[in-house]
Each structure stands twice: as C-alpha cells, then as structure tokens.
C-alpha cells in the first residue's frame, strides 16, 4: 500500500449524487468507473501519481506510471485507475489485490485536463478541456480517453444498467473545473448501489470462520458518527486474514459511537479511521444499509470524507430556513423568505446569501462605512432583472443610519442608507440586495472621493485575456506616474482598478486624472479598447470607464456578491495573479473564505494614504 502523502497537491472536483438520469442539451454524460480516482502530474520529466487525498500511487501501479512517462507534454490529468476483469468490466475488488491479478488489464481512464505546458486550464469549459485532452493523449491501451455522449443521459444510463455497470456521470458542458469542491455542475447517477463506509469495529468469528465475523459500518451525520449496518460477506480467507492484520493498530476499548449499537456478537471496537467500499441493495429511511457486501479498502479516502455525497456546503454562517429575527449588534434584524432559492442552478438560498454577508461583514464593512448606498434589489434571485432603489431611508428601522443628500438629477433630497454595521448589512441583504454598491466618497467628505477607479467593461465579443492585457497596461501607466494601483475582479466580466487618493481631491480632479490614465491606455491598445461609453457606438471594444469617478456613481464593492451564475464574489487580486488563466468566476462564496485565510485583505491600502495627484499628473505630462 502506498505510504507517501503529499502535502501540496491538486484536489479533484467532485460530483453530487442524484437519483435519476436525465436528458439535457447543455450536459454531457460519461461512464462512472469503479476504481481509484487518480491525479497524474507530469512536469519537466518528473511524475507524481496520487489519490484524491494526496496518497502516492507511484510505486503501486507501474504500467500506469510507465505510460504517463511517455507523454510529450507537461500535463496534470484527472482520471480513474481501473482493472478490467475477464468479463471486460472494471473490477474494484480485483484492483484491491492487483499484485494477484497483474495478468488483467490495468487502465488509467482520463476524463479531464487541469494543466498544460506551464498553464492552468481549469478556467476553460469542460468541452474545451476535453478537446485539448483528446489531442494530447497517445494511442495506448493503458492511458485511455474517457469519452462522453451529449444530451441523451437517460438512454445512456439504460445501456450502462443493462451491462450491470456502476452508473454514469453527468457534467454541465460549460462547467469550469473547481478544485476540491463537490458541485451540482457534476452529478453522478448510480445503477449499482455502492458507497464508502467507515469501519468502526468487527465482531467475533462464528463456526469455522477465522479472524472476524462481520464489520461494523459507520458514516458521518453532521459531526457525529452514525451506525449504518454491518457486513459479513464479500470476504475470502485471504482477505479476512489481511484485513484483520490491518485493523489491529486501530483497536480501542471505547466505542466510537455516541449511542449504544445493537449487535449479536462481542465486538472489538476500532478507532474510526479505516474506510471501505460496500455494495448494498437499498438504504432505509433511517440510513441503514440492507445486505451490504464488502468490496475492499479505500486507501484514497479519509474517514472525514464518508458522509452524504451532497454538494459542498457553503463555508458561511448558516441562517435557518423560514422567517426569523436575528439579534446583531444589539439590534433585532427581521429576516424573511430565507428558504427562497436565489441561485437555482447552485441551489443557493436567500438564507445562504444572508449567511455569507454575516460572515464577510468584518471584511466588507470598512469599504461601506459612511458611504451612501445605491441599492440594487433582486428579490426573486439572479433570474430576476431587479431594480435600483436609492431613496430607501424612509422605511428603514431607526437604528439604520441614513443621510439625506440633494440630487440635481432627481431635483430632490434622497434619503440614502448607510451601511455602518453588520446589522445594517443584513437588513440591506434581506431587501434582496445581492450586491452592495457604495459611493466613492463618504458622507464626511461627500465631494472628495477616497479613490480613483478605472472600470474595465468588456463587450460580449472581447476575451477576458484582452481585459487582463488592458489591466496590465493601466497598471504600467499608473506605475509610470508613481500612482499605486490595486486590482479586483468585478465579480462579473471585468476588472476594477483602484488608486487611493485619501479624500484630498475633488471628483472633478479625480475624473480628469482617470481620463488621462484611460487615454494613455487606449493609445497603447487601440484595436480593442475604447473611451466611448455607448455600447452601440464603441463596437466590440473594452470600455475604459473613467466616468465612474463622478459624485453619486457606484460600483460593486470589494467582497460583494454579484447576481451571476456560480455565486461570484468581487475579489481583490495580487498583481501577480492578473495574467492569462485568470477568470472572475473562480472566486465564489464557496471558496472566498478559504482564500481570505491565506491572503488576508489585499485591498486595505485602498483606504490608506493617497497618492500625490499633482506629482502624478506632472509625470503623465
């Protein structure tokens, strides 16, 4: 058994278990293979082959290693190692004892490509990645391209079931590869009922059987361990002896269950660390497995992965469903329609969204405090066009701070909300505000913005690589005049570049500076950028928007959600990340907190000491 565990490795994207096969023009369907999930890294003639949890397979499957070493490109592949039995079908039990079955055909079925020749390709669509993969894989019996069919999932599942194979995987054709996440963009439909189970103990043998009688099986339910049945079938004499030996280091006097488990024989309890695969006929409403059959150990999975194969949960404060009142900052915040689905494809609810804002509050509030908020409300979720609501102060609770500001355009006083604390943030989110849109200046110095913004707004015809190129030219222009710049994703299709100005200059002065920077940038990229705001007039060009630097204009705040597919978050970037391969869709409410743990708040300098505008303008000429 492999013993090396890598500390740094690619974590594969996982599929969510669903009940039924389906047909859909936007989906493709692959065989679900019964083996070991395996990532293969072949870079600069160095190979790493490992399981989904980073355990090395390098010395375990020599034919696969030798085949990968013949590849002519630097790649990271995702696939399944399977052993083909005498019937021509994948056989997990025989794969468990490959050393005894080396006469059978060992194959690495590859279904995805994560990296090619020095660049990550996870941002490409599934079909784009598979097209690249098919081109680079050699004709080989050992490394095989795992093909797919389009649209016809039901018919495909029926044919797979006739051959008594495990099932199929459904994948959204345009899905990007999300490392380490279980999402509904990939779904698995099983014909053969099988699953992983934790070995919690074993019973004493009866009759002529040696070593042990049955395995006690468990699974995680929340934070507790739950008994799901026991199995005494699927063992040969050799397997009984080998497994009994492997279980001995885990023997303990204490049951791992919180409740008493009814068993018919004396039990030897184990520390709940070993994971096995079992087939079963059905699962009861109480979660018990009927007639489970042991197939083998899962060296590729840890015990904390053994739970329901549902979509990766949001790493946010969970707001329960239904209406409720939450006490935040000493204020009672009334939350409504929390179970309403806002992102249908991802099944993200209004409660999930409010929970996100509850957790992101310490990061986003510094960028909202004392700034008039222009509310964009989407009360029916992202499929709804929504509407803008600026004059929202009249109906807000007394504890939400407001500010009346005269609007020349509206020719009246507008009662703006201010978002100065977590309670106000949740109140605004409860209005159906998926995104947060603050002014560039605070009410303390209304006419003096804290930063200058360049908003790169592409047309439908521009590539994101062109947006990246434009952002880098903007940075070069700003660097040349001594102006520090900070970049974030818009959370939609563009990038936002901020320059701290310290509320020392008027909106007109900042707008003129923005125009000078935008002009220099457009001069260097005349073929696909424009300073013309109108979509019709600018054509298929990126609009370098400097007019955001006017009083009353708003942009989605850093750390704001956006009403787009996937739950994207406007995320600060290190300039080293602003390069080919970057995609705004890679930063979502599913992974933003994990990123923040590593990076901290990269946007902090935007609210600190501003640039010397006169010196910068002088350098620009």
Coordinates of C-alpha atoms in Angstrom, one line a residue:
X1 CA 0.0 0.0 0.0
X2 CA 1.2 3.5 -0.8
X3 CA 2.6 5.3 2.2
X4 CA 3.8 8.7 1.0
X5 CA 1.3 11.5 1.3
X6 CA 1.9 14.7 -0.5
X7 CA 1.3 18.0 1.4
X8 CA 0.8 20.0 -1.8
X9 CA -1.4 18.5 -4.5
X10 CA -4.3 19.1 -6.8
X11 CA -7.6 18.3 -5.1
X12 CA -10.1 16.9 -7.6
X13 CA -13.6 18.3 -8.4
X14 CA -16.3 16.0 -7.1
X15 CA -19.8 15.1 -8.3
X16 CA -23.1 15.3 -6.3
X17 CA -25.2 12.2 -6.0
X18 CA -28.6 12.5 -7.6
X19 CA -31.5 10.0 -8.0
X20 CA -32.3 9.9 -11.7
X21 CA -30.7 10.1 -15.2
X22 CA -31.9 13.0 -17.4
X23 CA -31.7 14.4 -20.9
X24 CA -30.4 17.9 -21.5
X25 CA -28.8 19.7 -24.4
X26 CA -26.3 21.6 -22.2
X27 CA -25.0 18.4 -20.5
X28 CA -22.6 15.6 -21.4
X29 CA -22.5 12.1 -19.9
X30 CA -19.6 9.8 -19.1
X31 CA -19.2 6.3 -17.7
X32 CA -18.8 6.1 -13.9
X33 CA -15.8 3.9 -13.5
X34 CA -15.3 1.6 -10.5
X35 CA -11.7 2.2 -9.4
X36 CA -9.4 4.7 -7.8
X37 CA -9.6 8.4 -8.6
X38 CA -6.1 9.5 -9.6
X39 CA -4.4 12.7 -10.5
X40 CA -1.2 12.5 -12.6
X41 CA 1.3 15.3 -12.7
X42 CA 3.9 15.1 -15.4
X43 CA 6.1 18.2 -15.4
X44 CA 9.6 18.6 -16.6
X45 CA 10.0 14.8 -16.8
X46 CA 9.0 14.5 -13.1
X47 CA 6.0 12.4 -12.3
X48 CA 3.6 12.4 -9.3
X49 CA 0.6 10.0 -9.4
X50 CA -1.7 10.2 -6.4
X51 CA -5.1 9.6 -5.0
X52 CA -7.8 12.3 -4.4
X53 CA -6.4 12.8 -0.8
X54 CA -2.8 13.0 -1.9
X55 CA -1.6 9.4 -1.3
X56 CA 1.1 8.4 -3.7
X57 CA 0.3 5.7 -6.3
X58 CA 3.8 6.0 -7.9
X59 CA 5.0 2.5 -6.8
X60 CA 1.7 0.8 -6.8
X61 CA 0.7 0.7 -10.5
X62 CA 3.9 0.5 -12.6
X63 CA 2.1 0.1 -16.0
X64 CA 0.3 3.5 -15.5
X65 CA 3.5 5.2 -14.4
X66 CA 5.4 3.9 -17.4
X67 CA 2.7 5.0 -19.8
X68 CA 2.5 8.5 -18.3
X69 CA 6.2 8.9 -18.6
X70 CA 5.9 8.6 -22.4
X71 CA 3.8 11.7 -22.7
X72 CA 5.4 14.5 -24.7
X73 CA 3.7 17.4 -23.0
X74 CA 3.7 18.8 -19.4
X75 CA 0.3 18.0 -18.0
X76 CA -1.9 17.4 -15.0
X77 CA -4.5 14.8 -15.7
X78 CA -7.6 13.7 -13.8
X79 CA -9.0 10.2 -14.2
X80 CA -9.7 6.8 -12.7
X81 CA -7.4 3.8 -12.4
X82 CA -9.3 0.6 -13.1
X83 CA -8.6 -3.1 -13.5
X84 CA -10.6 -4.8 -16.3
X85 CA -11.8 -8.3 -15.4
X86 CA -12.4 -11.4 -17.5
X87 CA -15.8 -10.0 -18.5
X88 CA -14.3 -6.8 -19.8
X89 CA -15.7 -4.7 -16.9
X90 CA -14.0 -2.6 -14.2
X91 CA -13.5 -4.7 -11.0
X92 CA -12.8 -2.8 -7.8
X93 CA -12.3 -6.0 -5.7
X94 CA -9.6 -7.3 -8.1
X95 CA -8.0 -3.9 -8.2
X96 CA -7.6 -4.1 -4.4
X97 CA -5.3 -7.1 -5.0
X98 CA -3.6 -6.0 -8.2
X99 CA -0.5 -7.9 -7.3
X100 CA -2.5 -11.2 -7.6
X101 CA -4.2 -10.0 -10.8
X102 CA -1.4 -8.5 -12.8
X103 CA -2.4 -10.7 -15.7
X104 CA -5.5 -8.5 -16.1
X105 CA -5.5 -5.2 -18.0
X106 CA -4.8 -2.1 -15.8
X107 CA -6.0 1.2 -17.3
X108 CA -6.0 4.9 -16.5
X109 CA -9.1 6.4 -17.9
X110 CA -8.5 10.1 -18.2
X111 CA -11.5 12.5 -18.3
X112 CA -10.1 15.9 -17.5
X113 CA -7.1 18.2 -18.0
X114 CA -6.1 20.7 -15.3
X115 CA -2.7 22.0 -16.7
X116 CA -1.0 22.0 -20.0
X117 CA 2.6 23.3 -20.8
X118 CA 3.0 25.6 -17.9
X119 CA -0.5 27.0 -17.7
X120 CA -3.6 26.0 -15.7
X121 CA -6.6 25.4 -17.9
X122 CA -9.2 24.9 -15.2
X123 CA -10.9 28.1 -16.3
X124 CA -11.8 26.7 -19.7
X125 CA -15.1 25.0 -20.2
X126 CA -15.4 21.2 -19.8
X127 CA -15.7 20.6 -23.6
X128 CA -12.7 22.9 -24.3
X129 CA -10.6 21.0 -21.7
X130 CA -11.7 17.6 -23.1
X131 CA -10.9 18.7 -26.7
X132 CA -7.3 19.6 -25.6
X133 CA -7.1 16.3 -23.7
X134 CA -8.1 14.2 -26.6
X135 CA -5.4 15.8 -28.8
X136 CA -2.5 15.2 -26.4
X137 CA -3.3 11.7 -25.2
X138 CA -1.3 9.0 -27.1
X139 CA -2.9 5.9 -28.6
X140 CA -2.4 3.5 -25.7
X141 CA -4.1 0.6 -24.0
X142 CA -3.0 1.8 -20.6
X143 CA -3.9 5.5 -20.8
X144 CA -7.4 5.9 -22.3
X145 CA -9.5 9.0 -23.1
X146 CA -12.8 8.7 -21.2
X147 CA -15.2 9.8 -23.9
X148 CA -18.8 11.2 -23.5
X149 CA -22.1 11.5 -25.2
X150 CA -24.2 14.6 -25.4
X151 CA -27.8 15.2 -24.3
X152 CA -29.0 11.6 -24.1
X153 CA -28.5 10.8 -20.5
X154 CA -31.5 8.5 -20.0
X155 CA -30.7 6.2 -22.9
X156 CA -27.0 6.1 -21.9
X157 CA -27.9 5.2 -18.3
X158 CA -30.2 2.4 -19.6
X159 CA -27.4 0.8 -21.6
X160 CA -25.0 1.1 -18.7
X161 CA -27.6 -0.6 -16.4
X162 CA -28.1 -3.5 -18.9
X163 CA -24.4 -4.3 -18.6
X164 CA -24.7 -4.0 -14.8
X165 CA -22.0 -1.3 -14.6
X166 CA -21.8 1.2 -11.8
X167 CA -23.5 4.2 -13.4
X168 CA -22.9 7.4 -15.2
X169 CA -21.5 10.9 -14.5
X170 CA -23.5 13.9 -15.9
X171 CA -21.5 17.1 -16.4
X172 CA -22.5 20.6 -17.5
X173 CA -20.8 21.2 -20.8
X174 CA -19.7 24.7 -20.0
X175 CA -18.6 24.0 -16.4
X176 CA -15.2 25.2 -15.2
X177 CA -13.0 22.9 -13.0
X178 CA -13.4 23.8 -9.3
X179 CA -10.7 22.2 -7.3
X180 CA -11.7 20.4 -4.1
X181 CA -15.4 21.2 -4.4
X182 CA -18.4 18.9 -4.8
X183 CA -20.8 20.8 -7.0
X184 CA -24.0 20.2 -9.0
X185 CA -22.2 21.0 -12.2
X186 CA -21.1 17.4 -12.0
X187 CA -23.7 14.8 -10.9
X188 CA -23.5 11.0 -10.5
X189 CA -26.3 8.6 -11.1
X190 CA -25.7 5.1 -9.8
X191 CA -27.1 1.8 -11.1
X192 CA -25.2 -0.4 -8.7
X193 CA -25.8 0.9 -5.2
X194 CA -22.4 1.3 -3.6
X195 CA -20.8 3.7 -1.1
X196 CA -17.9 4.2 1.3
X197 CA -18.3 3.3 4.9
X198 CA -16.1 3.7 8.0
X199 CA -15.0 0.5 9.7
X200 CA -16.0 1.1 13.4
X201 CA -15.3 -2.4 14.7
X202 CA -15.6 -6.1 14.0
X203 CA -17.5 -9.0 15.6
X204 CA -16.1 -12.3 16.8
X205 CA -16.0 -15.1 14.2
X206 CA -18.5 -18.0 14.4
X207 CA -18.4 -21.6 13.2
X208 CA -15.4 -22.3 11.1
X209 CA -14.6 -18.7 10.2
X210 CA -11.3 -17.3 11.4
X211 CA -10.2 -13.8 12.4
X212 CA -13.5 -12.0 12.5
X213 CA -17.2 -12.4 11.7
X214 CA -18.6 -9.0 10.4
X215 CA -17.5 -5.4 10.1
X216 CA -19.4 -2.7 11.9
X217 CA -20.1 0.1 9.4
X218 CA -20.5 3.8 10.1
X219 CA -20.9 7.2 8.4
X220 CA -20.7 10.8 9.5
X221 CA -24.0 12.6 10.1
X222 CA -23.1 16.2 10.9
X223 CA -20.4 16.0 13.5
X224 CA -21.4 12.6 15.0
X225 CA -20.7 9.1 13.8
X226 CA -23.8 7.0 12.9
X227 CA -24.2 3.2 12.7
X228 CA -25.3 2.2 9.2
X229 CA -25.2 -1.6 9.4
X230 CA -22.7 -4.5 9.3
X231 CA -21.4 -6.9 6.7
X232 CA -20.1 -10.4 6.9
X233 CA -20.0 -11.1 3.2
X234 CA -17.5 -10.4 0.4
X235 CA -14.5 -12.0 2.2
X236 CA -12.2 -14.7 1.1
X237 CA -10.0 -16.5 3.7
X238 CA -7.0 -14.4 2.5
X239 CA -9.0 -11.1 2.7
X240 CA -10.1 -12.0 6.3
X241 CA -6.5 -12.5 7.4
X242 CA -5.2 -9.4 5.6
X243 CA -7.9 -7.1 6.8
X244 CA -7.7 -8.4 10.4
X245 CA -4.0 -7.6 10.4
X246 CA -4.6 -4.2 9.1
X247 CA -7.2 -3.5 11.7
X248 CA -5.1 -4.4 14.7
X249 CA -3.3 -1.0 15.1
X250 CA -6.7 0.7 15.3
X251 CA -8.1 -1.5 18.2
X252 CA -9.6 0.5 21.1
X253 CA -11.6 -0.2 24.2
X254 CA -14.1 2.6 23.6
X255 CA -17.0 2.6 21.1
X256 CA -16.7 5.4 18.6
X257 CA -20.5 5.8 18.6
X258 CA -22.3 8.3 20.9
X259 CA -25.2 5.8 21.4
X260 CA -25.3 2.1 22.1
X261 CA -25.2 -0.1 19.0
X262 CA -27.2 -3.3 19.0
X263 CA -25.0 -6.3 17.7
X264 CA -25.4 -10.0 18.0
X265 CA -21.8 -10.9 18.9
X266 CA -19.0 -9.5 21.0
X267 CA -17.4 -6.5 19.3
X268 CA -13.8 -5.3 19.0
X269 CA -14.0 -1.5 18.5
X270 CA -11.7 0.4 16.2
X271 CA -10.7 4.0 16.0
X272 CA -12.8 5.2 13.1
X273 CA -10.1 5.7 10.5
X274 CA -10.3 2.9 8.0
X275 CA -12.6 3.3 5.0
X276 CA -14.1 0.5 2.9
X277 CA -16.3 0.2 -0.1
X278 CA -19.5 -1.8 0.0
X279 CA -22.4 -2.7 -2.3
X280 CA -25.9 -2.8 -0.9
X281 CA -29.4 -3.4 -2.2
X282 CA -31.1 -0.3 -0.7
X283 CA -30.8 2.3 2.1
X284 CA -33.7 2.6 4.6
X285 CA -35.2 5.9 5.6
X286 CA -33.2 5.6 8.8
X287 CA -30.0 5.4 6.8
X288 CA -29.3 1.7 7.4
X289 CA -27.8 -0.4 4.5
X290 CA -29.6 -3.6 3.5
X291 CA -27.4 -6.6 2.6
X292 CA -24.1 -4.7 2.3
X293 CA -21.2 -6.6 0.7
X294 CA -17.6 -5.8 1.4
X295 CA -15.6 -4.8 -1.8
X296 CA -12.3 -3.6 -0.4
X297 CA -10.5 -0.8 1.5
X298 CA -10.5 2.8 0.2
X299 CA -6.9 3.9 0.7
X300 CA -7.8 7.0 -1.4
X301 CA -10.3 8.4 1.0
X302 CA -10.1 9.5 4.7
X303 CA -12.9 8.9 7.2
X304 CA -13.9 12.5 7.3
X305 CA -15.0 12.2 3.7
X306 CA -17.5 9.5 4.5
X307 CA -20.9 11.3 4.6
X308 CA -23.7 12.1 2.3
X309 CA -22.4 12.9 -1.2
X310 CA -24.2 16.2 -1.4
X311 CA -22.9 19.5 -2.8
X312 CA -20.0 21.0 -0.9
X313 CA -21.6 23.1 1.8
X314 CA -21.1 26.8 1.9
X315 CA -18.5 27.8 4.4
X316 CA -20.7 30.5 5.9
X317 CA -22.8 31.2 8.9
X318 CA -25.9 29.1 8.2
X319 CA -29.2 31.0 8.6
X320 CA -32.1 28.6 9.2
X321 CA -35.0 28.5 6.7
X322 CA -38.2 30.4 7.1
X323 CA -38.7 33.8 8.6
X324 CA -36.8 34.7 11.8
X325 CA -35.5 37.6 13.9
X326 CA -31.7 37.7 14.5
X327 CA -30.1 39.9 17.1
X328 CA -27.0 41.6 15.7
X329 CA -25.0 44.4 17.2
X330 CA -27.8 44.7 19.8
X331 CA -30.4 45.3 17.0
X332 CA -33.3 43.0 16.0
X333 CA -33.0 42.2 12.3
X334 CA -36.1 40.7 10.8
X335 CA -35.2 38.2 8.0
X336 CA -37.8 36.9 5.6
X337 CA -38.2 34.2 2.9
X338 CA -34.9 32.6 3.8
X339 CA -35.6 29.3 2.0
X340 CA -36.3 31.2 -1.3
X341 CA -33.8 30.0 -3.9
X342 CA -31.8 32.8 -5.3
X343 CA -29.3 30.8 -7.5
X344 CA -31.4 28.0 -9.0
X345 CA -28.6 26.0 -10.6
X346 CA -26.5 26.0 -7.4
X347 CA -29.5 25.8 -5.0
X348 CA -28.2 28.8 -3.1
X349 CA -31.0 30.3 -1.0
X350 CA -31.6 33.8 0.3
X351 CA -30.7 32.4 3.7
X352 CA -27.3 31.3 2.3
X353 CA -26.7 34.7 0.9
X354 CA -27.5 36.5 4.2
X355 CA -25.3 34.0 5.9
X356 CA -22.5 34.9 3.5
X357 CA -22.8 38.6 4.4
X358 CA -22.9 37.8 8.1
X359 CA -19.6 36.1 7.8
X360 CA -18.0 38.5 5.3
X361 CA -19.0 41.5 7.4
X362 CA -15.6 42.2 9.0
X363 CA -14.0 42.3 5.5
X364 CA -16.6 44.3 3.6
X365 CA -17.8 46.9 6.2
X366 CA -14.7 49.1 6.1
X367 CA -15.4 49.7 2.4
X368 CA -19.1 50.5 3.1
X369 CA -18.9 52.6 6.2
X370 CA -20.4 56.1 6.0
X371 CA -20.9 55.7 2.2
X372 CA -24.3 56.3 0.7
X373 CA -25.7 53.0 -0.7
X374 CA -27.4 52.8 -4.1
X375 CA -29.5 49.6 -3.5
X376 CA -29.8 47.1 -6.4
X377 CA -32.6 44.8 -5.4
X378 CA -33.1 41.3 -6.9
X379 CA -35.9 39.9 -4.6
X380 CA -36.5 36.9 -6.9
X381 CA -32.9 35.9 -7.2
X382 CA -30.5 36.1 -10.1
X383 CA -33.0 35.3 -12.8
X384 CA -34.8 38.5 -11.9
X385 CA -33.7 41.7 -13.6
X386 CA -34.2 43.6 -10.3
X387 CA -34.4 47.3 -9.8
X388 CA -32.5 50.2 -8.2
X389 CA -33.7 51.8 -5.0
X390 CA -31.7 54.8 -3.8
X391 CA -34.3 56.6 -1.6
X392 CA -34.6 53.8 0.9
X393 CA -34.2 55.6 4.2
X394 CA -37.9 56.3 4.9
X395 CA -38.9 52.7 5.5
X396 CA -35.7 51.5 7.3
X397 CA -35.5 50.8 11.0
X398 CA -34.5 53.7 13.2
X399 CA -31.2 52.1 14.1
X400 CA -30.1 52.0 10.4
X401 CA -28.2 55.3 9.8
X402 CA -29.3 57.5 6.9
X403 CA -28.2 60.6 5.1
X404 CA -30.3 63.0 3.0
X405 CA -28.4 64.3 0.0
X406 CA -29.7 66.6 -2.6
X407 CA -29.7 65.1 -6.1
X408 CA -29.5 67.6 -9.0
X409 CA -30.7 64.9 -11.5
X410 CA -33.7 64.0 -9.4
X411 CA -34.1 67.6 -8.2
X412 CA -34.9 66.4 -4.7
X413 CA -33.4 65.2 -1.4
X414 CA -32.6 61.5 -1.5
X415 CA -32.6 59.6 1.8
X416 CA -29.7 57.2 1.4
X417 CA -29.0 54.3 3.7
X418 CA -25.5 54.0 5.2
X419 CA -24.1 50.5 6.0
X420 CA -22.1 51.1 9.1
X421 CA -22.5 47.8 11.0
X422 CA -23.3 44.1 10.5
X423 CA -27.0 44.6 11.4
X424 CA -27.4 47.2 8.7
X425 CA -25.6 44.9 6.2
X426 CA -28.1 42.1 6.9
X427 CA -31.1 44.4 6.8
X428 CA -29.9 45.5 3.3
X429 CA -29.3 42.0 2.2
X430 CA -32.8 41.0 3.4
X431 CA -34.2 43.6 1.0
X432 CA -33.0 41.3 -1.8
X433 CA -29.7 43.2 -2.4
X434 CA -27.4 40.5 -3.7
X435 CA -24.7 43.2 -4.4
X436 CA -23.5 46.1 -2.3
X437 CA -23.0 49.4 -4.2
X438 CA -21.4 52.2 -2.2
X439 CA -20.3 55.7 -3.3
X440 CA -16.6 56.5 -3.8
X441 CA -16.8 59.1 -1.1
X442 CA -18.2 59.1 2.5
X443 CA -20.8 61.5 3.9
X444 CA -18.0 63.0 5.9
X445 CA -16.4 64.4 2.7
X446 CA -19.1 64.0 0.1
X447 CA -17.2 65.8 -2.7
X448 CA -13.8 64.2 -2.1
X449 CA -13.6 60.5 -3.1
X450 CA -11.2 58.2 -1.3
X451 CA -10.0 56.6 -4.5
X452 CA -9.9 56.8 -8.3
X453 CA -11.4 53.9 -10.2
X454 CA -10.9 52.5 -13.7
X455 CA -13.6 50.1 -14.6
X456 CA -12.8 47.8 -17.5
X457 CA -16.1 46.8 -19.1
X458 CA -15.8 44.3 -22.0
X459 CA -18.3 43.8 -24.7
X460 CA -19.6 40.3 -25.4
X461 CA -17.0 39.9 -28.2
X462 CA -13.9 40.6 -26.0
X463 CA -12.0 37.8 -24.4
X464 CA -11.0 38.0 -20.8
X465 CA -7.4 37.8 -21.8
X466 CA -7.9 41.2 -23.5
X467 CA -9.3 42.5 -20.2
X468 CA -6.2 41.2 -18.4
X469 CA -3.9 42.8 -21.0
X470 CA -5.8 46.2 -20.6
X471 CA -5.5 46.0 -16.8
X472 CA -1.8 45.4 -17.1
X473 CA -1.4 48.4 -19.4
X474 CA -3.4 50.6 -16.9
X475 CA -1.0 49.5 -14.2
X476 CA 2.0 50.3 -16.3
X477 CA 0.6 53.8 -16.9
X478 CA 0.0 54.3 -13.2
X479 CA 3.4 52.9 -12.3
X480 CA 5.0 55.4 -14.7
X481 CA 3.5 58.3 -12.8
X482 CA 4.1 57.0 -9.3
X483 CA 0.4 56.1 -8.5
X484 CA -0.1 52.9 -6.6
X485 CA -2.8 50.7 -8.0
X486 CA -4.9 47.8 -6.6
X487 CA -7.0 45.4 -8.7
X488 CA -10.1 43.3 -8.0
X489 CA -12.5 41.2 -10.1
X490 CA -15.8 42.9 -10.8
X491 CA -17.5 39.6 -10.0
X492 CA -19.0 39.8 -13.5
X493 CA -17.0 40.1 -16.7
X494 CA -14.5 42.9 -16.0
X495 CA -11.8 44.1 -13.7
X496 CA -11.7 47.2 -11.4
X497 CA -8.5 49.1 -10.7
X498 CA -8.4 51.4 -7.7
X499 CA -5.9 54.2 -6.8
X500 CA -6.0 55.6 -3.2
X501 CA -6.5 59.3 -3.2
X502 CA -7.1 59.9 0.5
X503 CA -10.2 62.2 0.1
X504 CA -7.8 65.1 -0.7
X505 CA -9.0 65.9 -4.2
X506 CA -12.4 66.7 -5.8
X507 CA -14.4 64.4 -8.0
X508 CA -13.6 66.6 -11.0
X509 CA -9.8 66.4 -10.3
X510 CA -10.0 62.7 -9.9
X511 CA -12.1 62.3 -13.0
X512 CA -9.6 64.3 -15.1
X513 CA -6.8 62.0 -13.7
X514 CA -8.9 59.0 -14.7
X515 CA -9.3 60.4 -18.2
X516 CA -5.6 60.9 -18.6
X517 CA -4.9 57.3 -17.5
X518 CA -7.6 55.9 -19.7
X519 CA -6.4 57.9 -22.7
X520 CA -2.8 56.7 -22.3
X521 CA -4.1 53.1 -22.0
X522 CA -6.3 53.4 -25.1
X523 CA -3.5 54.8 -27.1
X524 CA -1.4 51.7 -26.4
X525 CA -4.3 49.3 -27.2
X526 CA -6.3 51.0 -30.0
X527 CA -7.6 47.8 -31.6
X528 CA -9.8 46.5 -28.9
X529 CA -10.3 49.4 -26.3
X530 CA -12.5 52.5 -26.4
X531 CA -13.3 55.6 -24.3
X532 CA -16.8 55.7 -25.8
X533 CA -19.5 54.7 -23.2
X534 CA -22.3 53.8 -25.6
X535 CA -22.4 50.1 -26.4
X536 CA -23.7 50.8 -29.9
X537 CA -21.0 53.4 -30.6
X538 CA -18.0 51.7 -29.2
X539 CA -18.4 48.4 -31.1
X540 CA -16.7 45.2 -29.9
X541 CA -14.3 47.0 -27.6
X542 CA -13.5 47.2 -23.9
X543 CA -14.8 50.4 -22.4
X544 CA -12.1 52.0 -20.2
X545 CA -14.6 53.6 -17.9
X546 CA -13.2 56.7 -16.1
X547 CA -16.6 58.3 -15.6
X548 CA -17.2 56.2 -12.5
X549 CA -15.2 59.0 -10.8
X550 CA -18.3 61.2 -10.5
X551 CA -20.3 62.1 -7.4
X552 CA -23.1 59.6 -6.9
X553 CA -21.6 56.9 -9.2
X554 CA -21.3 53.4 -7.7
X555 CA -19.5 50.1 -8.3
X556 CA -20.0 46.7 -6.7
X557 CA -17.9 46.8 -3.5
X558 CA -14.9 44.6 -2.9
X559 CA -16.2 41.4 -1.3
X560 CA -19.7 41.9 -2.7
X561 CA -21.7 39.1 -4.2
X562 CA -22.9 39.5 -7.8
X563 CA -26.2 38.2 -9.2
X564 CA -24.4 35.9 -11.7
X565 CA -24.1 32.1 -12.2
X566 CA -22.0 30.4 -9.6
X567 CA -22.2 33.0 -6.8
X568 CA -19.2 35.1 -7.8
X569 CA -17.6 37.5 -5.3
X570 CA -15.8 40.7 -6.2
X571 CA -12.3 39.7 -5.0
X572 CA -9.0 41.6 -4.5
X573 CA -6.1 40.3 -6.5
X574 CA -2.3 40.4 -6.2
X575 CA -1.0 41.8 -9.4
X576 CA 0.9 38.5 -9.9
X577 CA -2.5 36.9 -10.4
X578 CA -3.5 39.3 -13.2
X579 CA -2.3 37.1 -16.0
X580 CA -3.5 34.6 -18.6
X581 CA -5.7 32.0 -17.0
X582 CA -7.4 34.3 -14.5
X583 CA -11.2 34.2 -14.6
X584 CA -13.6 36.2 -12.3
X585 CA -15.8 33.1 -12.0
X586 CA -13.1 31.3 -10.0
X587 CA -13.8 33.4 -6.8
X588 CA -17.2 32.5 -5.3
X589 CA -19.0 32.3 -2.0
X590 CA -18.0 28.7 -1.9
X591 CA -14.2 29.4 -1.7
X592 CA -13.7 33.1 -0.7
X593 CA -13.2 32.4 3.0
X594 CA -10.6 29.7 2.3
X595 CA -8.8 32.3 0.2
X596 CA -9.0 35.0 2.8
X597 CA -7.4 32.7 5.4
X598 CA -4.4 32.5 3.1
X599 CA -4.2 36.1 1.7
X600 CA -5.9 38.3 4.3
X601 CA -7.4 41.5 2.9
X602 CA -5.3 42.6 -0.1
X603 CA -7.4 45.7 -0.5
X604 CA -6.6 47.5 2.8
X605 CA -4.2 50.1 1.2
X606 CA -7.0 51.5 -0.9
X607 CA -8.4 53.2 2.2
X608 CA -5.0 54.4 3.4
X609 CA -2.7 57.3 2.4
X610 CA -3.5 58.6 -1.0
X611 CA -1.2 59.5 -3.9
X612 CA 0.2 62.9 -4.6
X613 CA -2.0 63.8 -7.6
X614 CA -0.1 66.8 -8.7
X615 CA 3.2 64.8 -9.0
X616 CA 1.4 62.0 -10.8
X617 CA -0.2 64.4 -13.3
X618 CA 3.1 66.1 -13.9
X619 CA 4.8 62.8 -14.7
X620 CA 1.9 62.0 -17.1
X621 CA 2.6 65.3 -18.8

